[in-house]
Tab-separated table of C-alpha atoms and ligand atoms in Angstrom:
chain	number	residue	atom	x	y	z
U	1270	MET	CA	36.114	274.947	37.701
U	1271	ARG	CA	39.825	275.735	37.627
U	1272	PHE	CA	41.521	278.892	36.318
U	1273	ASP	CA	44.987	280.384	36.536
U	1274	THR	CA	43.447	283.551	37.962
U	1275	VAL	CA	39.998	284.516	39.217
U	1276	ILE	CA	39.239	288.252	39.299
U	1277	ILE	CA	36.447	289.464	41.555
U	1278	GLY	CA	34.916	292.609	40.007
U	1279	GLY	CA	34.621	293.520	36.320
U	1280	GLY	CA	35.130	297.291	36.390
U	1281	LEU	CA	38.077	299.113	34.862
U	1282	ALA	CA	40.630	297.496	37.187
U	1283	GLY	CA	39.283	293.947	36.802
U	1284	LEU	CA	38.956	294.200	33.028
U	1285	THR	CA	42.438	295.696	32.603
U	1286	ALA	CA	43.920	292.854	34.634
U	1287	GLY	CA	41.794	290.235	32.853
U	1288	ILE	CA	42.727	291.419	29.357
U	1289	SER	CA	46.428	291.635	30.245
U	1290	LEU	CA	46.414	288.128	31.748
U	1291	GLN	CA	44.595	286.622	28.775
U	1292	GLU	CA	47.052	288.372	26.439
U	1293	ALA	CA	49.792	286.571	28.377
U	1294	GLY	CA	47.999	283.254	27.842
U	1295	ARG	CA	46.682	282.880	31.409
U	1296	LYS	CA	43.290	281.259	31.802
U	1297	THR	CA	41.256	283.902	33.592
U	1298	ALA	CA	37.715	284.306	34.921
U	1299	ILE	CA	36.073	287.578	35.935
U	1300	VAL	CA	33.047	287.506	38.230
U	1301	SER	CA	31.160	290.789	38.134
U	1302	SER	CA	28.029	291.577	40.036
U	1303	GLY	CA	26.811	294.673	38.235
U	1304	GLN	CA	27.266	298.313	37.335
U	1305	ASN	CA	30.663	299.870	37.829
U	1306	ALA	CA	32.231	303.319	37.777
U	1307	MET	CA	32.742	303.175	33.978
U	1308	HIS	CA	29.004	303.750	33.643
U	1309	PHE	CA	29.630	307.220	35.138
U	1310	PHE	CA	32.922	307.890	33.373
U	1311	SER	CA	33.742	311.455	32.318
U	1312	GLY	CA	36.008	310.201	29.537
U	1313	ASN	CA	39.092	311.583	31.307
U	1314	PHE	CA	41.577	309.077	32.778
U	1315	GLU	CA	42.958	310.732	35.877
U	1316	SER	CA	46.607	310.147	36.855
U	1317	PRO	CA	47.668	307.908	33.934
U	1318	SER	CA	51.287	309.123	34.437
U	1319	ALA	CA	54.183	307.239	32.872
U	1320	ASP	CA	51.931	304.348	31.806
U	1321	ARG	CA	50.013	306.527	29.315
U	1322	ASP	CA	51.354	304.651	26.261
U	1323	ARG	CA	50.748	301.208	27.761
U	1324	ILE	CA	47.185	302.212	28.691
U	1325	ALA	CA	46.513	303.632	25.218
U	1326	ALA	CA	47.843	300.425	23.603
U	1327	LEU	CA	45.608	298.173	25.742
U	1328	PHE	CA	42.579	300.288	24.877
U	1329	ALA	CA	43.447	300.496	21.173
U	1330	ALA	CA	43.630	296.698	20.948
U	1331	ALA	CA	40.095	296.619	22.358
U	1332	GLY	CA	38.890	299.139	19.766
U	1333	VAL	CA	38.782	302.034	22.249
U	1334	ARG	CA	40.544	305.061	20.803
U	1335	THR	CA	42.105	307.563	23.174
U	1336	ASN	CA	43.698	311.005	22.881
U	1337	ALA	CA	46.983	311.606	24.676
U	1338	ILE	CA	46.865	315.410	24.695
U	1339	ASP	CA	47.638	317.718	27.608
U	1340	GLY	CA	45.045	320.447	28.002
U	1341	GLN	CA	41.640	321.347	29.398
U	1342	MET	CA	38.468	319.321	29.233
U	1343	LEU	CA	35.019	320.925	29.442
U	1344	MET	CA	32.881	319.185	32.098
U	1345	PRO	CA	29.037	318.839	32.086
U	1346	MET	CA	28.511	321.781	34.466
U	1347	GLY	CA	30.694	324.138	32.422
U	1348	THR	CA	33.806	323.827	34.592
U	1349	PHE	CA	37.192	322.804	33.190
U	1350	ARG	CA	39.469	319.989	34.276
U	1351	ASP	CA	43.084	319.155	33.431
U	1352	ALA	CA	43.334	316.245	31.008
U	1353	SER	CA	46.218	314.236	29.601
U	1354	LEU	CA	44.578	310.990	28.451
U	1355	THR	CA	40.931	310.889	27.373
U	1356	LEU	CA	38.514	308.809	25.344
U	1357	GLU	CA	38.196	309.955	21.743
U	1358	ASP	CA	34.762	311.441	22.496
U	1359	VAL	CA	36.406	314.164	24.552
U	1360	THR	CA	37.775	317.332	22.967
U	1361	VAL	CA	40.803	318.622	24.838
U	1362	PHE	CA	41.239	322.385	24.476
U	1363	PRO	CA	44.589	324.167	24.829
U	1364	ASP	CA	42.923	326.851	26.999
U	1365	ARG	CA	39.511	328.006	28.188
U	1366	HIS	CA	38.846	330.309	25.281
U	1367	VAL	CA	37.504	327.401	23.247
U	1368	ALA	CA	36.260	329.450	20.279
U	1369	ASP	CA	35.121	332.939	19.304
U	1370	LYS	CA	31.578	331.736	18.630
U	1371	ALA	CA	29.948	328.448	19.648
U	1372	LEU	CA	26.644	326.811	18.771
U	1373	ILE	CA	25.379	324.560	21.601
U	1374	VAL	CA	22.818	322.013	20.409
U	1375	ASN	CA	20.532	320.075	22.742
U	1376	PHE	CA	17.468	317.852	22.268
U	1377	THR	CA	14.050	319.176	23.230
U	1378	GLY	CA	13.077	317.633	26.595
U	1379	PHE	CA	16.582	316.373	27.459
U	1380	HIS	CA	17.392	317.803	30.914
U	1381	ASP	CA	20.666	315.945	31.531
U	1382	PHE	CA	22.720	318.241	29.305
U	1383	PHE	CA	23.281	321.640	30.905
U	1384	SER	CA	23.541	323.869	27.865
U	1385	THR	CA	22.830	327.075	29.813
U	1386	PHE	CA	25.547	326.430	32.423
U	1387	ILE	CA	27.996	325.618	29.656
U	1388	ALA	CA	27.102	328.792	27.728
U	1389	ASP	CA	27.447	330.946	30.887
U	1390	ALA	CA	30.860	329.475	31.629
U	1391	LEU	CA	32.183	329.786	28.085
U	1392	GLU	CA	30.992	333.377	27.751
U	1393	GLN	CA	33.115	334.322	30.778
U	1394	ASP	CA	36.142	333.220	28.764
U	1395	GLY	CA	35.137	335.193	25.686
U	1396	THR	CA	33.167	332.624	23.648
U	1397	ALA	CA	29.839	333.968	22.349
U	1398	CYS	CA	27.283	331.126	22.612
U	1399	ARG	CA	23.968	330.397	20.939
U	1400	ILE	CA	21.803	327.518	22.237
U	1401	ARG	CA	19.410	325.740	19.919
U	1402	PHE	CA	17.222	322.621	20.258
U	1403	VAL	CA	16.657	319.735	17.891
U	1404	ARG	CA	13.434	317.744	17.894
U	1405	LEU	CA	13.058	314.488	15.987
U	1406	PRO	CA	9.782	312.587	15.436
U	1407	GLU	CA	11.765	309.385	16.086
U	1408	MET	CA	12.363	310.511	19.686
U	1409	GLU	CA	8.827	311.585	20.571
U	1410	HIS	CA	8.112	308.259	22.298
U	1411	LEU	CA	11.013	308.968	24.701
U	1412	ARG	CA	9.557	312.347	25.629
U	1413	LEU	CA	6.325	310.755	26.872
U	1414	SER	CA	8.118	309.912	30.120
U	1415	PRO	CA	10.910	312.101	31.615
U	1416	SER	CA	12.663	308.953	32.910
U	1417	GLU	CA	13.015	307.675	29.323
U	1418	MET	CA	14.688	310.869	28.088
U	1419	ARG	CA	18.108	309.727	29.315
U	1420	SER	CA	21.476	309.751	27.579
U	1421	VAL	CA	21.595	306.019	26.828
U	1422	ASN	CA	18.077	305.892	25.389
U	1423	ILE	CA	18.806	308.909	23.202
U	1424	ALA	CA	22.078	307.265	22.138
U	1425	ARG	CA	20.178	304.121	21.069
U	1426	ALA	CA	17.958	306.292	18.862
U	1427	MET	CA	20.990	308.257	17.597
U	1428	ASP	CA	22.792	305.101	16.436
U	1429	GLU	CA	20.073	304.971	13.793
U	1430	HIS	CA	19.082	308.631	13.295
U	1431	TRP	CA	22.285	310.678	13.722
U	1432	GLU	CA	22.222	311.766	10.082
U	1433	LYS	CA	18.875	313.520	10.598
U	1434	VAL	CA	20.332	315.428	13.557
U	1435	VAL	CA	23.304	316.448	11.457
U	1436	ALA	CA	20.947	317.720	8.758
U	1437	ASP	CA	19.054	319.825	11.341
U	1438	ILE	CA	22.266	321.232	12.802
U	1439	ARG	CA	23.473	322.248	9.353
U	1440	ILE	CA	20.324	324.387	9.074
U	1441	LEU	CA	20.812	325.875	12.571
U	1442	HIS	CA	24.484	326.669	12.069
U	1443	LYS	CA	25.390	330.268	11.141
U	1444	ASP	CA	28.970	331.459	11.473
U	1445	GLU	CA	30.079	329.631	14.637
U	1446	ASP	CA	33.548	328.090	14.648
U	1447	LEU	CA	32.607	325.432	17.238
U	1448	ILE	CA	29.539	323.193	17.610
U	1449	LEU	CA	28.966	321.613	21.029
U	1450	LEU	CA	26.849	318.451	21.260
U	1451	PRO	CA	25.918	316.179	24.196
U	1452	GLN	CA	27.760	312.841	24.407
U	1453	VAL	CA	24.856	310.741	23.154
U	1454	PHE	CA	26.397	309.390	19.956
U	1455	GLY	CA	28.155	306.167	19.041
U	1456	LEU	CA	26.864	303.877	21.786
U	1457	LYS	CA	27.676	300.798	19.716
U	1458	ASP	CA	30.045	302.214	17.140
U	1459	ALA	CA	32.373	305.131	17.879
U	1460	SER	CA	33.019	305.722	14.162
U	1461	VAL	CA	29.769	307.753	14.187
U	1462	LEU	CA	31.710	310.459	16.030
U	1463	ASP	CA	34.098	310.902	13.098
U	1464	LYS	CA	31.225	310.870	10.623
U	1465	ILE	CA	29.487	313.677	12.531
U	1466	ARG	CA	32.720	315.673	12.761
U	1467	THR	CA	33.187	315.350	9.005
U	1468	ALA	CA	29.576	316.145	8.130
U	1469	LEU	CA	29.292	319.392	10.116
U	1470	PRO	CA	30.650	322.715	8.855
U	1471	ALA	CA	32.602	323.652	12.034
U	1472	ARG	CA	34.769	321.984	14.699
U	1473	VAL	CA	32.682	319.646	16.871
U	1474	ALA	CA	33.105	318.953	20.597
U	1475	PHE	CA	31.080	316.307	22.422
U	1476	ILE	CA	30.403	317.339	26.032
U	1477	GLY	CA	29.471	315.041	28.924
U	1478	THR	CA	25.921	314.669	30.188
U	1479	MET	CA	24.633	313.571	33.552
U	1480	PRO	CA	25.094	309.791	34.003
U	1481	PRO	CA	24.864	307.245	32.588
U	1482	SER	CA	27.912	307.983	30.455
U	1483	VAL	CA	27.555	306.831	26.847
U	1484	PRO	CA	31.347	306.804	26.192
U	1485	GLY	CA	31.892	304.930	29.467
U	1486	ILE	CA	29.313	302.258	28.684
U	1487	ARG	CA	30.701	301.780	25.174
U	1488	THR	CA	34.210	301.440	26.612
U	1489	GLN	CA	33.071	298.886	29.184
U	1490	MET	CA	31.355	296.845	26.428
U	1491	LEU	CA	34.451	296.935	24.210
U	1492	LEU	CA	36.809	295.932	27.033
U	1493	LYS	CA	34.532	293.072	28.030
U	1494	ARG	CA	34.339	291.915	24.416
U	1495	ARG	CA	38.149	292.062	24.096
U	1496	PHE	CA	38.532	289.936	27.246
U	1497	GLU	CA	36.107	287.350	25.870
U	1498	VAL	CA	37.657	287.336	22.378
U	1499	LEU	CA	40.971	286.556	24.056
U	1500	GLY	CA	39.289	283.516	25.640
U	1501	GLY	CA	38.465	284.903	29.081
U	1502	THR	CA	35.390	283.758	31.033
U	1503	TYR	CA	33.190	286.680	32.140
U	1504	LEU	CA	30.485	285.722	34.636
U	1505	MET	CA	28.207	288.719	34.271
U	1506	GLY	CA	25.604	289.470	36.905
U	1507	ASP	CA	27.126	286.943	39.275
U	1508	GLU	CA	28.637	287.713	42.659
U	1509	VAL	CA	31.345	286.090	44.731
U	1510	THR	CA	29.680	285.266	48.017
U	1511	SER	CA	32.389	283.453	49.997
U	1512	ALA	CA	36.023	282.434	49.865
U	1513	ALA	CA	38.110	279.591	51.285
U	1514	LEU	CA	41.139	281.233	52.908
U	1515	HIS	CA	43.470	279.103	55.052
U	1516	ASP	CA	47.085	279.589	56.171
U	1517	GLY	CA	47.483	282.764	54.112
U	1518	ILE	CA	46.322	281.199	50.822
U	1519	VAL	CA	42.977	281.460	49.000
U	1520	SER	CA	42.064	278.145	47.382
U	1521	SER	CA	38.609	278.860	45.924
U	1522	VAL	CA	35.571	281.127	45.886
U	1523	THR	CA	31.862	280.461	45.512
U	1524	THR	CA	29.373	282.572	43.573
U	1525	ARG	CA	25.656	283.153	43.929
U	1526	ASN	CA	24.722	281.680	40.532
U	1527	LEU	CA	27.107	278.714	40.473
U	1528	ASP	CA	25.730	277.446	43.778
U	1529	THR	CA	27.895	274.487	44.869
U	1530	VAL	CA	30.416	274.758	42.009
U	1531	ARG	CA	33.594	276.408	43.309
U	1532	LEU	CA	36.081	278.482	41.311
U	1533	PHE	CA	39.659	277.314	42.021
U	1534	ALA	CA	42.727	279.294	40.940
U	1535	ASP	CA	46.410	279.876	41.605
U	1536	HIS	CA	45.835	283.611	42.029
U	1537	PHE	CA	42.882	285.743	43.012
U	1538	ILE	CA	42.517	289.461	42.345
U	1539	LEU	CA	40.122	291.568	44.374
U	1540	ALA	CA	38.802	294.413	42.190
U	1541	THR	CA	35.463	295.031	43.867
U	1542	GLY	CA	35.710	298.838	43.965
U	1543	GLY	CA	35.146	301.217	46.867
U	1544	TYR	CA	31.930	302.146	48.689
U	1545	PHE	CA	30.208	302.889	45.410
U	1546	SER	CA	30.424	299.212	44.356
U	1547	LYS	CA	30.226	297.714	47.862
U	1548	GLY	CA	33.862	296.575	47.792
U	1549	ILE	CA	34.058	298.380	51.129
U	1550	VAL	CA	31.053	298.523	53.415
U	1551	THR	CA	30.341	300.789	56.379
U	1552	THR	CA	28.065	300.430	59.369
U	1553	PRO	CA	27.552	303.228	61.915
U	1554	THR	CA	30.497	301.849	63.927
U	1555	GLN	CA	32.684	299.890	61.522
U	1556	VAL	CA	34.268	299.909	58.083
U	1557	HIS	CA	34.938	296.486	56.587
U	1558	GLU	CA	35.821	294.516	53.476
U	1559	PRO	CA	32.975	291.995	53.232
U	1560	LEU	CA	34.496	289.013	51.355
U	1561	PHE	CA	37.784	288.247	53.100
U	1562	GLY	CA	37.656	290.519	56.162
U	1563	LEU	CA	40.881	292.201	54.998
U	1564	ASP	CA	42.792	294.847	56.936
U	1565	LEU	CA	41.667	298.367	56.119
U	1566	ASP	CA	43.415	301.681	56.448
U	1567	PHE	CA	41.118	304.041	58.381
U	1568	PRO	CA	41.178	305.965	61.668
U	1569	GLU	CA	39.508	304.390	64.723
U	1570	ASN	CA	38.079	307.760	65.721
U	1571	ARG	CA	34.757	307.993	63.909
U	1572	SER	CA	34.685	311.786	63.943
U	1573	ALA	CA	37.758	311.718	61.667
U	1574	TRP	CA	35.843	309.792	58.980
U	1575	TYR	CA	34.173	312.809	57.433
U	1576	ARG	CA	34.146	316.590	57.346
U	1577	ALA	CA	31.020	318.589	58.120
U	1578	ASP	CA	31.516	320.620	54.937
U	1579	PHE	CA	29.695	318.469	52.387
U	1580	PHE	CA	31.813	319.769	49.500
U	1581	ALA	CA	35.182	319.225	51.216
U	1582	ASP	CA	37.509	316.342	50.308
U	1583	GLN	CA	36.010	313.610	52.504
U	1584	PRO	CA	38.479	311.422	54.454
U	1585	PHE	CA	36.318	308.286	54.151
U	1586	MET	CA	36.849	308.321	50.398
U	1587	ASN	CA	40.528	307.600	51.080
U	1588	PHE	CA	39.919	304.457	53.167
U	1589	GLY	CA	41.070	301.268	51.486
U	1590	VAL	CA	42.443	297.762	51.806
U	1591	LYS	CA	45.987	297.524	53.177
U	1592	THR	CA	48.553	295.762	51.004
U	1593	ASP	CA	52.260	295.020	50.944
U	1594	GLU	CA	54.546	296.500	48.279
U	1595	ALA	CA	53.505	293.855	45.715
U	1596	LEU	CA	49.794	294.626	46.340
U	1597	HIS	CA	49.094	291.384	48.241
U	1598	ALA	CA	46.106	292.133	50.465
U	1599	LEU	CA	46.804	292.019	54.209
U	1600	LYS	CA	44.722	290.077	56.715
U	1601	ASP	CA	45.525	290.273	60.427
U	1602	GLY	CA	48.747	292.060	59.497
U	1603	GLU	CA	49.999	289.287	57.187
U	1604	PRO	CA	49.941	289.230	53.359
U	1605	VAL	CA	47.567	286.741	51.756
U	1606	ARG	CA	50.134	285.194	49.429
U	1607	ASN	CA	47.951	284.674	46.333
U	1608	LEU	CA	45.376	287.471	46.797
U	1609	PHE	CA	46.013	290.897	45.275
U	1610	ALA	CA	43.936	294.066	45.646
U	1611	ILE	CA	43.650	296.552	42.754
U	1612	GLY	CA	41.622	299.612	41.809
U	1613	SER	CA	39.450	301.808	43.949
U	1614	ILE	CA	39.217	299.253	46.777
U	1615	LEU	CA	42.689	300.566	47.639
U	1616	GLY	CA	41.280	304.020	48.401
U	1617	ASN	CA	44.242	306.349	48.582
U	1618	THR	CA	46.501	303.901	50.408
U	1619	ARG	CA	48.924	303.700	47.439
U	1620	LYS	CA	48.350	307.173	45.987
U	1621	GLU	CA	52.076	308.046	45.816
U	1622	ASP	CA	52.918	304.906	43.810
U	1623	PHE	CA	49.893	304.572	41.535
U	1624	GLY	CA	47.942	307.849	41.589
U	1625	THR	CA	44.169	308.001	42.034
U	1626	ALA	CA	40.948	307.229	40.139
U	1627	ALA	CA	41.295	305.562	36.693
U	1628	GLY	CA	45.091	305.840	36.852
U	1629	LEU	CA	45.069	303.863	40.096
U	1630	ALA	CA	42.684	301.236	38.659
U	1631	ILE	CA	44.734	300.603	35.531
U	1632	ARG	CA	48.224	300.965	36.942
U	1633	THR	CA	47.599	298.680	39.930
U	1634	ALA	CA	46.145	296.127	37.501
U	1635	PHE	CA	49.322	296.311	35.386
U	1636	ALA	CA	51.525	295.993	38.469
U	1637	VAL	CA	49.738	292.866	39.697
U	1638	VAL	CA	49.696	291.256	36.250
U	1639	ASP	CA	53.450	291.883	35.950
U	1640	ASN	CA	53.902	290.264	39.365
U	1641	ILE	CA	51.854	287.230	38.396
U	1642	LYS	CA	53.652	286.888	35.062
U	1643	GLY	CA	56.969	287.101	36.876
U	1644	GLU	CA	55.709	284.569	39.426
U	1645	ASN	CA	56.799	286.947	42.209
U	1646	VAL	CA	54.184	285.657	44.611
S	932	LIG	C1	30.578	307.701	40.051
S	932	LIG	C2	32.034	307.628	39.753
S	932	LIG	C3	32.559	308.280	38.631
S	932	LIG	C4	33.933	308.223	38.345
S	932	LIG	N1	34.426	308.870	37.246
S	932	LIG	C5	35.765	308.837	36.984
S	932	LIG	C6	36.312	309.494	35.839
S	932	LIG	O1	35.593	310.082	35.068
S	932	LIG	N2	37.643	309.454	35.643
S	932	LIG	C7	38.472	308.782	36.499
S	932	LIG	O2	39.690	308.773	36.283
S	932	LIG	N3	37.969	308.128	37.571
S	932	LIG	C8	36.652	308.148	37.845
S	932	LIG	N4	36.150	307.506	38.961
S	932	LIG	C9	37.056	306.792	39.845
S	932	LIG	C10	36.859	305.287	39.595
S	932	LIG	O3	36.782	304.737	40.840
S	932	LIG	C11	37.925	304.654	38.710
S	932	LIG	O4	38.098	305.405	37.552
S	932	LIG	C12	37.678	303.204	38.254
S	932	LIG	O5	36.724	303.131	37.196
S	932	LIG	C13	37.338	302.279	39.371
S	932	LIG	O6	37.415	300.980	38.841
S	932	LIG	P1	37.378	299.683	39.755
S	932	LIG	O7	37.417	298.549	38.793
S	932	LIG	O8	38.421	299.767	40.811
S	932	LIG	O9	35.991	299.706	40.564
S	932	LIG	P2	34.477	299.710	40.059
S	932	LIG	O10	34.336	300.415	38.770
S	932	LIG	O11	33.697	300.229	41.217
S	932	LIG	O12	34.119	298.157	39.789
S	932	LIG	C14	33.985	297.225	40.812
S	932	LIG	C15	33.076	296.122	40.311
S	932	LIG	O13	33.114	295.041	41.252
S	932	LIG	C16	31.815	294.513	41.368
S	932	LIG	N5	31.716	293.769	42.631
S	932	LIG	C17	31.677	294.252	43.905
S	932	LIG	N6	31.575	293.235	44.784
S	932	LIG	C18	31.552	292.084	44.054
S	932	LIG	C19	31.454	290.701	44.378
S	932	LIG	N7	31.366	290.278	45.654
S	932	LIG	N8	31.440	289.788	43.364
S	932	LIG	C20	31.536	290.183	42.062
S	932	LIG	N9	31.628	291.501	41.703
S	932	LIG	C21	31.633	292.422	42.688
S	932	LIG	C22	30.907	295.730	41.301
S	932	LIG	O14	29.573	295.392	40.976
S	932	LIG	C23	31.604	296.517	40.178
S	932	LIG	O15	31.101	296.117	38.924
S	932	LIG	C24	34.788	307.531	39.242
S	932	LIG	C25	34.249	306.885	40.373
S	932	LIG	C26	32.899	306.934	40.624
S	932	LIG	C27	32.379	306.232	41.858
């Protein structure tokens, strides 16, 4: 099979590149082996920087609405984080005094939403909090097993029964000016969020739960759908297992499911993520990139890989594939002329140019797509 570009990895970086290439009329395939960091997404795009408008436009075309507001976002454990571009699920507050009085609503038996931590934190900043629980007969089957009482399963039930929850909350509500709810609404259709906001008698803020992230999964589904609507080929649940790389050029890759059928392309984009997604693999003595054996940026001295303080910023999280200025991956010190690396597989090697986290994933994808469109390879 022949494509203009084959992207290895269908997370945020791979999908951003794939959508942008298809929009430019390039025949693109994405091979993606499984879960990605979007499934754990807080809803806050870190380091979007000057590309905020371009990012928001790409997401809007996919049906993903974002807020470009500078402020503070309330995290699942009750801490705050700076935000400048978020998914629409996230309420960005101007400061930490989020309201005079807040009603925090949870579901009976749902342990992945930390209402008590959130109340403790908000009360320190002068918000009086009341916590109440909602219990629906339609969710009793989930409560039979603690492993079923997870955000995504609740969200599936809520797609159908959100109006009953709203009715219960209207009874619970007294004089609070803010109602806080877990992010378990709108798995398939984000318009439910607006309907809930309209139906309740106070401002509503949806707060993150423990993973999986409902807004993140919805976003991943919408981006994938956008890529496919544009004509892209998404090989879900497949994995690139080997690559033909000779004289500084990749000619094709093979995948587990396609067996002997090879994927040929003019350009290849490596978007396989960091350790979390096995884009980079460690053994007790080595750190390596498993598909191409690319050059990695990391210290030889193993004791410099990590810090004993578990909560410290860990150096190994910064390790990544080395690239040239145009993001061509390096192998044995030389750029592979048609292979680019984007997203978290870069670690913090290009932090100054592209930022970190989601900002890095999206902005490196844009940079490579612009390079390919300009034929600067
Ligand atoms: C748990 C977690 C939570 C995060 N939350 C946030 C957040 O809230 N905000 C933020 O700004 N950043 C967050 N980040 C940072 C995150 O890394 C980026 O935001 C971004 O989503 C990374 O995207 P990516 O496409 O580079 O990698 P990934 O999302 O890791 O995707 C890589 C994909 O490649 C696939 N893959 C790997 N090897 C192969 C192969 N051989 N063949 C085919 N497919 C393969 C993997 O299965 C995976 O689907 C988080 C990171 C983690 C690990």
